Amino acid sequence: MERMSSSVQSWVEEHKLASIGGVWAAAVGASVAYSRRRAPQRATSLRLIHARMHAQALTLAVLGGAAVMHYYSKSKSSADKMDLDFYSHLPPATDADGNENERWSW
C-alpha cells in the first residue's frame, strides 16, 4: 500500500495541472449527479451553475493544498542544498597580479 501511495504522489507531483483538472471534472460530475438525485425538478442550467461553483471551491482548496505542499517540500529540500554565501559564486574582482577582472570592468 505504501508503494502505491508513493507512486500516486510522484505522479501527482509530475502532473500537477492534470490532477487539478481531474479533480475539477470529478467535482462537477459528482455535483451534477447529486443535484439530479436530490432535486430532479431543478433546471439543468441551474444544476450546472451550482456544480461549477462547487467544483470551483474544491479546486481552490486543492490549489491551496498544492501550494502549501510545494512550499514545504521546496523549503525542506532547498535548506539542505542552498548555499547562503552569494559572494562565493562570483568571480574575483582582481587576478593574482592585481589586474582588474574583465567581468568587473565598465
PDB file of N, CA, C and O in Angstrom, residues 15-93:
ATOM      1  N   HIS A  15       2.469  15.721 -12.618  1.00  0.00           N
ATOM      2  CA  HIS A  15       1.330  16.154 -13.435  1.00  0.00           C
ATOM      3  C   HIS A  15       0.360  16.982 -12.593  1.00  0.00           C
ATOM      4  O   HIS A  15      -0.798  16.618 -12.419  1.00  0.00           O
ATOM      5  N   LYS A  16       0.834  18.103 -12.075  1.00  0.00           N
ATOM      6  CA  LYS A  16       0.020  18.908 -11.166  1.00  0.00           C
ATOM      7  C   LYS A  16      -1.245  19.439 -11.834  1.00  0.00           C
ATOM      8  O   LYS A  16      -2.338  19.341 -11.284  1.00  0.00           O
ATOM      9  N   LEU A  17      -1.108  20.017 -13.008  1.00  0.00           N
ATOM     10  CA  LEU A  17      -2.273  20.615 -13.662  1.00  0.00           C
ATOM     11  C   LEU A  17      -3.283  19.562 -14.098  1.00  0.00           C
ATOM     12  O   LEU A  17      -4.496  19.774 -13.997  1.00  0.00           O
ATOM     13  N   ALA A  18      -2.807  18.437 -14.569  1.00  0.00           N
ATOM     14  CA  ALA A  18      -3.724  17.371 -14.974  1.00  0.00           C
ATOM     15  C   ALA A  18      -4.488  16.825 -13.773  1.00  0.00           C
ATOM     16  O   ALA A  18      -5.693  16.550 -13.872  1.00  0.00           O
ATOM     17  N   SER A  19      -3.818  16.697 -12.644  1.00  0.00           N
ATOM     18  CA  SER A  19      -4.515  16.184 -11.460  1.00  0.00           C
ATOM     19  C   SER A  19      -5.527  17.202 -10.936  1.00  0.00           C
ATOM     20  O   SER A  19      -6.618  16.825 -10.505  1.00  0.00           O
ATOM     21  N   ILE A  20      -5.206  18.474 -10.993  1.00  0.00           N
ATOM     22  CA  ILE A  20      -6.160  19.505 -10.566  1.00  0.00           C
ATOM     23  C   ILE A  20      -7.344  19.548 -11.521  1.00  0.00           C
ATOM     24  O   ILE A  20      -8.496  19.664 -11.098  1.00  0.00           O
ATOM     25  N   GLY A  21      -7.099  19.426 -12.811  1.00  0.00           N
ATOM     26  CA  GLY A  21      -8.188  19.373 -13.788  1.00  0.00           C
ATOM     27  C   GLY A  21      -9.062  18.146 -13.588  1.00  0.00           C
ATOM     28  O   GLY A  21     -10.281  18.209 -13.730  1.00  0.00           O
ATOM     29  N   GLY A  22      -8.452  17.031 -13.244  1.00  0.00           N
ATOM     30  CA  GLY A  22      -9.218  15.822 -12.965  1.00  0.00           C
ATOM     31  C   GLY A  22     -10.087  15.966 -11.730  1.00  0.00           C
ATOM     32  O   GLY A  22     -11.236  15.508 -11.704  1.00  0.00           O
ATOM     33  N   VAL A  23      -9.549  16.620 -10.712  1.00  0.00           N
ATOM     34  CA  VAL A  23     -10.350  16.869  -9.505  1.00  0.00           C
ATOM     35  C   VAL A  23     -11.522  17.775  -9.839  1.00  0.00           C
ATOM     36  O   VAL A  23     -12.648  17.557  -9.370  1.00  0.00           O
ATOM     37  N   TRP A  24     -11.275  18.787 -10.649  1.00  0.00           N
ATOM     38  CA  TRP A  24     -12.348  19.711 -11.030  1.00  0.00           C
ATOM     39  C   TRP A  24     -13.444  18.976 -11.808  1.00  0.00           C
ATOM     40  O   TRP A  24     -14.632  19.136 -11.521  1.00  0.00           O
ATOM     41  N   ALA A  25     -13.051  18.170 -12.791  1.00  0.00           N
ATOM     42  CA  ALA A  25     -14.034  17.445 -13.597  1.00  0.00           C
ATOM     43  C   ALA A  25     -14.826  16.448 -12.744  1.00  0.00           C
ATOM     44  O   ALA A  25     -16.046  16.308 -12.895  1.00  0.00           O
ATOM     45  N   ALA A  26     -14.143  15.774 -11.847  1.00  0.00           N
ATOM     46  CA  ALA A  26     -14.832  14.830 -10.964  1.00  0.00           C
ATOM     47  C   ALA A  26     -15.804  15.559 -10.041  1.00  0.00           C
ATOM     48  O   ALA A  26     -16.907  15.063  -9.767  1.00  0.00           O
ATOM     49  N   ALA A  27     -15.413  16.742  -9.577  1.00  0.00           N
ATOM     50  CA  ALA A  27     -16.297  17.514  -8.698  1.00  0.00           C
ATOM     51  C   ALA A  27     -17.529  17.989  -9.452  1.00  0.00           C
ATOM     52  O   ALA A  27     -18.644  17.976  -8.904  1.00  0.00           O
ATOM     53  N   VAL A  28     -17.370  18.410 -10.697  1.00  0.00           N
ATOM     54  CA  VAL A  28     -18.528  18.832 -11.495  1.00  0.00           C
ATOM     55  C   VAL A  28     -19.470  17.649 -11.701  1.00  0.00           C
ATOM     56  O   VAL A  28     -20.689  17.762 -11.508  1.00  0.00           O
ATOM     57  N   GLY A  29     -18.931  16.512 -12.085  1.00  0.00           N
ATOM     58  CA  GLY A  29     -19.756  15.332 -12.309  1.00  0.00           C
ATOM     59  C   GLY A  29     -20.471  14.875 -11.051  1.00  0.00           C
ATOM     60  O   GLY A  29     -21.672  14.556 -11.073  1.00  0.00           O
ATOM     61  N   ALA A  30     -19.758  14.863  -9.937  1.00  0.00           N
ATOM     62  CA  ALA A  30     -20.381  14.435  -8.681  1.00  0.00           C
ATOM     63  C   ALA A  30     -21.461  15.413  -8.240  1.00  0.00           C
ATOM     64  O   ALA A  30     -22.526  15.006  -7.752  1.00  0.00           O
ATOM     65  N   SER A  31     -21.216  16.700  -8.421  1.00  0.00           N
ATOM     66  CA  SER A  31     -22.199  17.697  -8.012  1.00  0.00           C
ATOM     67  C   SER A  31     -23.453  17.635  -8.879  1.00  0.00           C
ATOM     68  O   SER A  31     -24.576  17.764  -8.376  1.00  0.00           O
ATOM     69  N   VAL A  32     -23.286  17.425 -10.182  1.00  0.00           N
ATOM     70  CA  VAL A  32     -24.448  17.299 -11.071  1.00  0.00           C
ATOM     71  C   VAL A  32     -25.240  16.046 -10.710  1.00  0.00           C
ATOM     72  O   VAL A  32     -26.476  16.078 -10.637  1.00  0.00           O
ATOM     73  N   ALA A  33     -24.553  14.939 -10.464  1.00  0.00           N
ATOM     74  CA  ALA A  33     -25.249  13.696 -10.107  1.00  0.00           C
ATOM     75  C   ALA A  33     -25.989  13.851  -8.782  1.00  0.00           C
ATOM     76  O   ALA A  33     -27.137  13.407  -8.650  1.00  0.00           O
ATOM     77  N   TYR A  34     -25.364  14.475  -7.811  1.00  0.00           N
ATOM     78  CA  TYR A  34     -26.016  14.680  -6.516  1.00  0.00           C
ATOM     79  C   TYR A  34     -27.228  15.595  -6.662  1.00  0.00           C
ATOM     80  O   TYR A  34     -28.278  15.347  -6.085  1.00  0.00           O
ATOM     81  N   SER A  35     -27.068  16.650  -7.432  1.00  0.00           N
ATOM     82  CA  SER A  35     -28.173  17.586  -7.630  1.00  0.00           C
ATOM     83  C   SER A  35     -29.325  16.925  -8.377  1.00  0.00           C
ATOM     84  O   SER A  35     -30.495  17.181  -8.074  1.00  0.00           O
ATOM     85  N   ARG A  36     -29.035  16.092  -9.344  1.00  0.00           N
ATOM     86  CA  ARG A  36     -30.078  15.409 -10.111  1.00  0.00           C
ATOM     87  C   ARG A  36     -30.861  14.433  -9.226  1.00  0.00           C
ATOM     88  O   ARG A  36     -32.074  14.322  -9.325  1.00  0.00           O
ATOM     89  N   ARG A  37     -30.143  13.767  -8.330  1.00  0.00           N
ATOM     90  CA  ARG A  37     -30.804  12.800  -7.452  1.00  0.00           C
ATOM     91  C   ARG A  37     -31.607  13.501  -6.357  1.00  0.00           C
ATOM     92  O   ARG A  37     -32.695  13.074  -5.996  1.00  0.00           O
ATOM     93  N   ARG A  38     -31.066  14.602  -5.856  1.00  0.00           N
ATOM     94  CA  ARG A  38     -31.716  15.260  -4.726  1.00  0.00           C
ATOM     95  C   ARG A  38     -32.880  16.150  -5.152  1.00  0.00           C
ATOM     96  O   ARG A  38     -33.907  16.209  -4.474  1.00  0.00           O
ATOM     97  N   ALA A  39     -32.710  16.910  -6.230  1.00  0.00           N
ATOM     98  CA  ALA A  39     -33.763  17.827  -6.676  1.00  0.00           C
ATOM     99  C   ALA A  39     -33.962  17.672  -8.176  1.00  0.00           C
ATOM    100  O   ALA A  39     -33.443  18.463  -8.974  1.00  0.00           O
ATOM    101  N   PRO A  40     -34.729  16.667  -8.606  1.00  0.00           N
ATOM    102  CA  PRO A  40     -34.892  16.419 -10.043  1.00  0.00           C
ATOM    103  C   PRO A  40     -35.686  17.511 -10.762  1.00  0.00           C
ATOM    104  O   PRO A  40     -35.599  17.622 -11.976  1.00  0.00           O
ATOM    105  N   GLN A  41     -36.407  18.352 -10.044  1.00  0.00           N
ATOM    106  CA  GLN A  41     -37.211  19.380 -10.702  1.00  0.00           C
ATOM    107  C   GLN A  41     -36.400  20.616 -11.070  1.00  0.00           C
ATOM    108  O   GLN A  41     -36.895  21.486 -11.768  1.00  0.00           O
ATOM    109  N   ARG A  42     -35.143  20.703 -10.616  1.00  0.00           N
ATOM    110  CA  ARG A  42     -34.312  21.857 -10.965  1.00  0.00           C
ATOM    111  C   ARG A  42     -33.975  21.851 -12.444  1.00  0.00           C
ATOM    112  O   ARG A  42     -33.799  20.814 -13.060  1.00  0.00           O
ATOM    113  N   ALA A  43     -33.816  23.070 -12.956  1.00  0.00           N
ATOM    114  CA  ALA A  43     -33.416  23.205 -14.360  1.00  0.00           C
ATOM    115  C   ALA A  43     -31.958  22.763 -14.529  1.00  0.00           C
ATOM    116  O   ALA A  43     -31.144  22.885 -13.609  1.00  0.00           O
ATOM    117  N   THR A  44     -31.650  22.287 -15.719  1.00  0.00           N
ATOM    118  CA  THR A  44     -30.289  21.821 -15.993  1.00  0.00           C
ATOM    119  C   THR A  44     -29.282  22.959 -15.876  1.00  0.00           C
ATOM    120  O   THR A  44     -28.175  22.766 -15.378  1.00  0.00           O
ATOM    121  N   SER A  45     -29.651  24.142 -16.332  1.00  0.00           N
ATOM    122  CA  SER A  45     -28.728  25.278 -16.242  1.00  0.00           C
ATOM    123  C   SER A  45     -28.405  25.612 -14.791  1.00  0.00           C
ATOM    124  O   SER A  45     -27.259  25.932 -14.458  1.00  0.00           O
ATOM    125  N   LEU A  46     -29.389  25.525 -13.926  1.00  0.00           N
ATOM    126  CA  LEU A  46     -29.159  25.791 -12.507  1.00  0.00           C
ATOM    127  C   LEU A  46     -28.271  24.719 -11.889  1.00  0.00           C
ATOM    128  O   LEU A  46     -27.397  25.016 -11.064  1.00  0.00           O
ATOM    129  N   ARG A  47     -28.463  23.468 -12.303  1.00  0.00           N
ATOM    130  CA  ARG A  47     -27.594  22.388 -11.819  1.00  0.00           C
ATOM    131  C   ARG A  47     -26.143  22.634 -12.231  1.00  0.00           C
ATOM    132  O   ARG A  47     -25.225  22.438 -11.441  1.00  0.00           O
ATOM    133  N   LEU A  48     -25.952  23.051 -13.473  1.00  0.00           N
ATOM    134  CA  LEU A  48     -24.586  23.296 -13.952  1.00  0.00           C
ATOM    135  C   LEU A  48     -23.938  24.468 -13.235  1.00  0.00           C
ATOM    136  O   LEU A  48     -22.739  24.444 -12.946  1.00  0.00           O
ATOM    137  N   ILE A  49     -24.714  25.504 -12.951  1.00  0.00           N
ATOM    138  CA  ILE A  49     -24.165  26.653 -12.223  1.00  0.00           C
ATOM    139  C   ILE A  49     -23.716  26.224 -10.828  1.00  0.00           C
ATOM    140  O   ILE A  49     -22.605  26.560 -10.387  1.00  0.00           O
ATOM    141  N   HIS A  50     -24.559  25.474 -10.130  1.00  0.00           N
ATOM    142  CA  HIS A  50     -24.189  25.012  -8.795  1.00  0.00           C
ATOM    143  C   HIS A  50     -23.011  24.042  -8.844  1.00  0.00           C
ATOM    144  O   HIS A  50     -22.124  24.081  -7.979  1.00  0.00           O
ATOM    145  N   ALA A  51     -22.993  23.186  -9.849  1.00  0.00           N
ATOM    146  CA  ALA A  51     -21.882  22.239  -9.975  1.00  0.00           C
ATOM    147  C   ALA A  51     -20.567  22.976 -10.221  1.00  0.00           C
ATOM    148  O   ALA A  51     -19.532  22.620  -9.646  1.00  0.00           O
ATOM    149  N   ARG A  52     -20.609  24.005 -11.047  1.00  0.00           N
ATOM    150  CA  ARG A  52     -19.396  24.790 -11.304  1.00  0.00           C
ATOM    151  C   ARG A  52     -18.922  25.490 -10.044  1.00  0.00           C
ATOM    152  O   ARG A  52     -17.720  25.556  -9.759  1.00  0.00           O
ATOM    153  N   MET A  53     -19.854  26.019  -9.268  1.00  0.00           N
ATOM    154  CA  MET A  53     -19.469  26.689  -8.023  1.00  0.00           C
ATOM    155  C   MET A  53     -18.855  25.703  -7.029  1.00  0.00           C
ATOM    156  O   MET A  53     -17.839  26.007  -6.393  1.00  0.00           O
ATOM    157  N   HIS A  54     -19.445  24.516  -6.905  1.00  0.00           N
ATOM    158  CA  HIS A  54     -18.877  23.516  -6.003  1.00  0.00           C
ATOM    159  C   HIS A  54     -17.495  23.080  -6.473  1.00  0.00           C
ATOM    160  O   HIS A  54     -16.577  22.935  -5.670  1.00  0.00           O
ATOM    161  N   ALA A  55     -17.369  22.862  -7.766  1.00  0.00           N
ATOM    162  CA  ALA A  55     -16.073  22.441  -8.312  1.00  0.00           C
ATOM    163  C   ALA A  55     -15.028  23.542  -8.156  1.00  0.00           C
ATOM    164  O   ALA A  55     -13.856  23.259  -7.892  1.00  0.00           O
ATOM    165  N   GLN A  56     -15.443  24.778  -8.310  1.00  0.00           N
ATOM    166  CA  GLN A  56     -14.505  25.888  -8.156  1.00  0.00           C
ATOM    167  C   GLN A  56     -14.018  25.975  -6.714  1.00  0.00           C
ATOM    168  O   GLN A  56     -12.825  26.187  -6.467  1.00  0.00           O
ATOM    169  N   ALA A  57     -14.904  25.805  -5.756  1.00  0.00           N
ATOM    170  CA  ALA A  57     -14.496  25.833  -4.349  1.00  0.00           C
ATOM    171  C   ALA A  57     -13.537  24.689  -4.033  1.00  0.00           C
ATOM    172  O   ALA A  57     -12.516  24.885  -3.363  1.00  0.00           O
ATOM    173  N   LEU A  58     -13.855  23.504  -4.540  1.00  0.00           N
ATOM    174  CA  LEU A  58     -12.967  22.368  -4.316  1.00  0.00           C
ATOM    175  C   LEU A  58     -11.619  22.570  -4.991  1.00  0.00           C
ATOM    176  O   LEU A  58     -10.566  22.253  -4.427  1.00  0.00           O
ATOM    177  N   THR A  59     -11.622  23.145  -6.194  1.00  0.00           N
ATOM    178  CA  THR A  59     -10.372  23.400  -6.901  1.00  0.00           C
ATOM    179  C   THR A  59      -9.514  24.414  -6.154  1.00  0.00           C
ATOM    180  O   THR A  59      -8.289  24.263  -6.070  1.00  0.00           O
ATOM    181  N   LEU A  60     -10.122  25.436  -5.607  1.00  0.00           N
ATOM    182  CA  LEU A  60      -9.357  26.406  -4.814  1.00  0.00           C
ATOM    183  C   LEU A  60      -8.746  25.746  -3.580  1.00  0.00           C
ATOM    184  O   LEU A  60      -7.606  26.040  -3.213  1.00  0.00           O
ATOM    185  N   ALA A  61      -9.484  24.848  -2.954  1.00  0.00           N
ATOM    186  CA  ALA A  61      -8.944  24.127  -1.806  1.00  0.00           C
ATOM    187  C   ALA A  61      -7.772  23.232  -2.226  1.00  0.00           C
ATOM    188  O   ALA A  61      -6.747  23.181  -1.535  1.00  0.00           O
ATOM    189  N   VAL A  62      -7.911  22.565  -3.362  1.00  0.00           N
ATOM    190  CA  VAL A  62      -6.825  21.705  -3.856  1.00  0.00           C
ATOM    191  C   VAL A  62      -5.613  22.545  -4.239  1.00  0.00           C
ATOM    192  O   VAL A  62      -4.470  22.173  -3.943  1.00  0.00           O
ATOM    193  N   LEU A  63      -5.821  23.682  -4.882  1.00  0.00           N
ATOM    194  CA  LEU A  63      -4.707  24.562  -5.228  1.00  0.00           C
ATOM    195  C   LEU A  63      -3.998  25.081  -3.979  1.00  0.00           C
ATOM    196  O   LEU A  63      -2.774  25.192  -3.939  1.00  0.00           O
ATOM    197  N   GLY A  64      -4.774  25.430  -2.972  1.00  0.00           N
ATOM    198  CA  GLY A  64      -4.173  25.874  -1.715  1.00  0.00           C
ATOM    199  C   GLY A  64      -3.352  24.766  -1.079  1.00  0.00           C
ATOM    200  O   GLY A  64      -2.237  25.005  -0.598  1.00  0.00           O
ATOM    201  N   GLY A  65      -3.880  23.558  -1.070  1.00  0.00           N
ATOM    202  CA  GLY A  65      -3.122  22.430  -0.545  1.00  0.00           C
ATOM    203  C   GLY A  65      -1.865  22.148  -1.351  1.00  0.00           C
ATOM    204  O   GLY A  65      -0.813  21.830  -0.787  1.00  0.00           O
ATOM    205  N   ALA A  66      -1.957  22.277  -2.672  1.00  0.00           N
ATOM    206  CA  ALA A  66      -0.778  22.066  -3.520  1.00  0.00           C
ATOM    207  C   ALA A  66       0.274  23.137  -3.270  1.00  0.00           C
ATOM    208  O   ALA A  66       1.471  22.849  -3.265  1.00  0.00           O
ATOM    209  N   ALA A  67      -0.174  24.367  -3.055  1.00  0.00           N
ATOM    210  CA  ALA A  67       0.776  25.447  -2.771  1.00  0.00           C
ATOM    211  C   ALA A  67       1.484  25.213  -1.443  1.00  0.00           C
ATOM    212  O   ALA A  67       2.697  25.408  -1.328  1.00  0.00           O
ATOM    213  N   VAL A  68       0.739  24.785  -0.439  1.00  0.00           N
ATOM    214  CA  VAL A  68       1.347  24.500   0.861  1.00  0.00           C
ATOM    215  C   VAL A  68       2.321  23.331   0.745  1.00  0.00           C
ATOM    216  O   VAL A  68       3.435  23.385   1.278  1.00  0.00           O
ATOM    217  N   MET A  69       1.910  22.280   0.023  1.00  0.00           N
ATOM    218  CA  MET A  69       2.786  21.131  -0.156  1.00  0.00           C
ATOM    219  C   MET A  69       4.059  21.523  -0.911  1.00  0.00           C
ATOM    220  O   MET A  69       5.159  21.116  -0.547  1.00  0.00           O
ATOM    221  N   HIS A  70       3.909  22.339  -1.946  1.00  0.00           N
ATOM    222  CA  HIS A  70       5.062  22.788  -2.724  1.00  0.00           C
ATOM    223  C   HIS A  70       5.995  23.637  -1.863  1.00  0.00           C
ATOM    224  O   HIS A  70       7.211  23.496  -1.929  1.00  0.00           O
ATOM    225  N   TYR A  71       5.418  24.518  -1.060  1.00  0.00           N
ATOM    226  CA  TYR A  71       6.230  25.393  -0.206  1.00  0.00           C
ATOM    227  C   TYR A  71       7.045  24.582   0.787  1.00  0.00           C
ATOM    228  O   TYR A  71       8.238  24.789   0.938  1.00  0.00           O
ATOM    229  N   TYR A  72       6.373  23.635   1.470  1.00  0.00           N
ATOM    230  CA  TYR A  72       7.084  22.865   2.476  1.00  0.00           C
ATOM    231  C   TYR A  72       8.074  21.877   1.875  1.00  0.00           C
ATOM    232  O   TYR A  72       9.142  21.677   2.420  1.00  0.00           O
ATOM    233  N   SER A  73       7.748  21.290   0.735  1.00  0.00           N
ATOM    234  CA  SER A  73       8.701  20.363   0.119  1.00  0.00           C
ATOM    235  C   SER A  73       9.895  21.114  -0.441  1.00  0.00           C
ATOM    236  O   SER A  73      11.013  20.637  -0.371  1.00  0.00           O
ATOM    237  N   LYS A  74       9.659  22.299  -0.983  1.00  0.00           N
ATOM    238  CA  LYS A  74      10.764  23.088  -1.526  1.00  0.00           C
ATOM    239  C   LYS A  74      11.641  23.635  -0.417  1.00  0.00           C
ATOM    240  O   LYS A  74      12.856  23.624  -0.522  1.00  0.00           O
ATOM    241  N   SER A  75      11.045  24.109   0.669  1.00  0.00           N
ATOM    242  CA  SER A  75      11.847  24.665   1.759  1.00  0.00           C
ATOM    243  C   SER A  75      12.634  23.569   2.462  1.00  0.00           C
ATOM    244  O   SER A  75      13.758  23.789   2.899  1.00  0.00           O
ATOM    245  N   LYS A  76      12.052  22.372   2.554  1.00  0.00           N
ATOM    246  CA  LYS A  76      12.763  21.271   3.195  1.00  0.00           C
ATOM    247  C   LYS A  76      13.937  20.801   2.338  1.00  0.00           C
ATOM    248  O   LYS A  76      15.019  20.567   2.842  1.00  0.00           O
ATOM    249  N   SER A  77      13.738  20.690   1.032  1.00  0.00           N
ATOM    250  CA  SER A  77      14.810  20.211   0.164  1.00  0.00           C
ATOM    251  C   SER A  77      15.837  21.290  -0.115  1.00  0.00           C
ATOM    252  O   SER A  77      17.010  21.008  -0.254  1.00  0.00           O
ATOM    253  N   SER A  78      15.413  22.549  -0.200  1.00  0.00           N
ATOM    254  CA  SER A  78      16.370  23.611  -0.516  1.00  0.00           C
ATOM    255  C   SER A  78      17.199  23.994   0.697  1.00  0.00           C
ATOM    256  O   SER A  78      18.278  24.555   0.552  1.00  0.00           O
ATOM    257  N   ALA A  79      16.733  23.708   1.906  1.00  0.00           N
ATOM    258  CA  ALA A  79      17.520  24.022   3.088  1.00  0.00           C
ATOM    259  C   ALA A  79      18.800  23.189   3.106  1.00  0.00           C
ATOM    260  O   ALA A  79      19.838  23.644   3.579  1.00  0.00           O
ATOM    261  N   ASP A  80      18.735  21.981   2.584  1.00  0.00           N
ATOM    262  CA  ASP A  80      19.916  21.133   2.539  1.00  0.00           C
ATOM    263  C   ASP A  80      20.854  21.528   1.409  1.00  0.00           C
ATOM    264  O   ASP A  80      22.065  21.418   1.542  1.00  0.00           O
ATOM    265  N   LYS A  81      20.314  21.996   0.292  1.00  0.00           N
ATOM    266  CA  LYS A  81      21.106  22.244  -0.900  1.00  0.00           C
ATOM    267  C   LYS A  81      21.571  23.695  -1.045  1.00  0.00           C
ATOM    268  O   LYS A  81      22.531  23.966  -1.738  1.00  0.00           O
ATOM    269  N   MET A  82      20.873  24.636  -0.443  1.00  0.00           N
ATOM    270  CA  MET A  82      21.118  26.037  -0.705  1.00  0.00           C
ATOM    271  C   MET A  82      22.409  26.517  -0.047  1.00  0.00           C
ATOM    272  O   MET A  82      22.642  26.281   1.135  1.00  0.00           O
ATOM    273  N   ASP A  83      23.225  27.188  -0.827  1.00  0.00           N
ATOM    274  CA  ASP A  83      24.433  27.810  -0.321  1.00  0.00           C
ATOM    275  C   ASP A  83      24.115  29.277  -0.070  1.00  0.00           C
ATOM    276  O   ASP A  83      23.827  30.027  -1.003  1.00  0.00           O
ATOM    277  N   LEU A  84      24.158  29.700   1.165  1.00  0.00           N
ATOM    278  CA  LEU A  84      23.757  31.058   1.509  1.00  0.00           C
ATOM    279  C   LEU A  84      24.851  32.084   1.242  1.00  0.00           C
ATOM    280  O   LEU A  84      24.609  33.278   1.343  1.00  0.00           O
ATOM    281  N   ASP A  85      26.062  31.638   0.906  1.00  0.00           N
ATOM    282  CA  ASP A  85      27.146  32.572   0.639  1.00  0.00           C
ATOM    283  C   ASP A  85      27.116  32.969  -0.836  1.00  0.00           C
ATOM    284  O   ASP A  85      27.703  32.321  -1.691  1.00  0.00           O
ATOM    285  N   PHE A  86      26.422  34.059  -1.155  1.00  0.00           N
ATOM    286  CA  PHE A  86      26.251  34.511  -2.529  1.00  0.00           C
ATOM    287  C   PHE A  86      27.576  34.886  -3.174  1.00  0.00           C
ATOM    288  O   PHE A  86      27.823  34.601  -4.340  1.00  0.00           O
ATOM    289  N   TYR A  87      28.443  35.506  -2.423  1.00  0.00           N
ATOM    290  CA  TYR A  87      29.688  36.021  -2.991  1.00  0.00           C
ATOM    291  C   TYR A  87      30.685  34.933  -3.351  1.00  0.00           C
ATOM    292  O   TYR A  87      31.598  35.174  -4.128  1.00  0.00           O
ATOM    293  N   SER A  88      30.510  33.739  -2.837  1.00  0.00           N
ATOM    294  CA  SER A  88      31.437  32.665  -3.181  1.00  0.00           C
ATOM    295  C   SER A  88      31.265  32.219  -4.640  1.00  0.00           C
ATOM    296  O   SER A  88      32.162  31.629  -5.220  1.00  0.00           O
ATOM    297  N   HIS A  89      30.119  32.548  -5.249  1.00  0.00           N
ATOM    298  CA  HIS A  89      29.863  32.160  -6.632  1.00  0.00           C
ATOM    299  C   HIS A  89      30.329  33.213  -7.625  1.00  0.00           C
ATOM    300  O   HIS A  89      30.327  32.964  -8.828  1.00  0.00           O
ATOM    301  N   LEU A  90      30.712  34.379  -7.174  1.00  0.00           N
ATOM    302  CA  LEU A  90      31.148  35.450  -8.069  1.00  0.00           C
ATOM    303  C   LEU A  90      32.624  35.292  -8.397  1.00  0.00           C
ATOM    304  O   LEU A  90      33.412  34.824  -7.578  1.00  0.00           O
ATOM    305  N   PRO A  91      33.028  35.718  -9.579  1.00  0.00           N
ATOM    306  CA  PRO A  91      34.463  35.672  -9.903  1.00  0.00           C
ATOM    307  C   PRO A  91      35.199  36.749  -9.101  1.00  0.00           C
ATOM    308  O   PRO A  91      34.611  37.752  -8.708  1.00  0.00           O
ATOM    309  N   PRO A  92      36.474  36.541  -8.859  1.00  0.00           N
ATOM    310  CA  PRO A  92      37.222  37.550  -8.106  1.00  0.00           C
ATOM    311  C   PRO A  92      37.327  38.855  -8.897  1.00  0.00           C
ATOM    312  O   PRO A  92      37.357  38.859 -10.124  1.00  0.00           O
ATOM    313  N   ALA A  93      37.362  39.986  -8.204  1.00  0.00           N
ATOM    314  CA  ALA A  93      37.434  41.296  -8.851  1.00  0.00           C
ATOM    315  C   ALA A  93      38.804  41.530  -9.478  1.00  0.00           C
ATOM    316  O   ALA A  93      38.917  42.213 -10.493  1.00  0.00           O
TER     317      ALA A  93
END
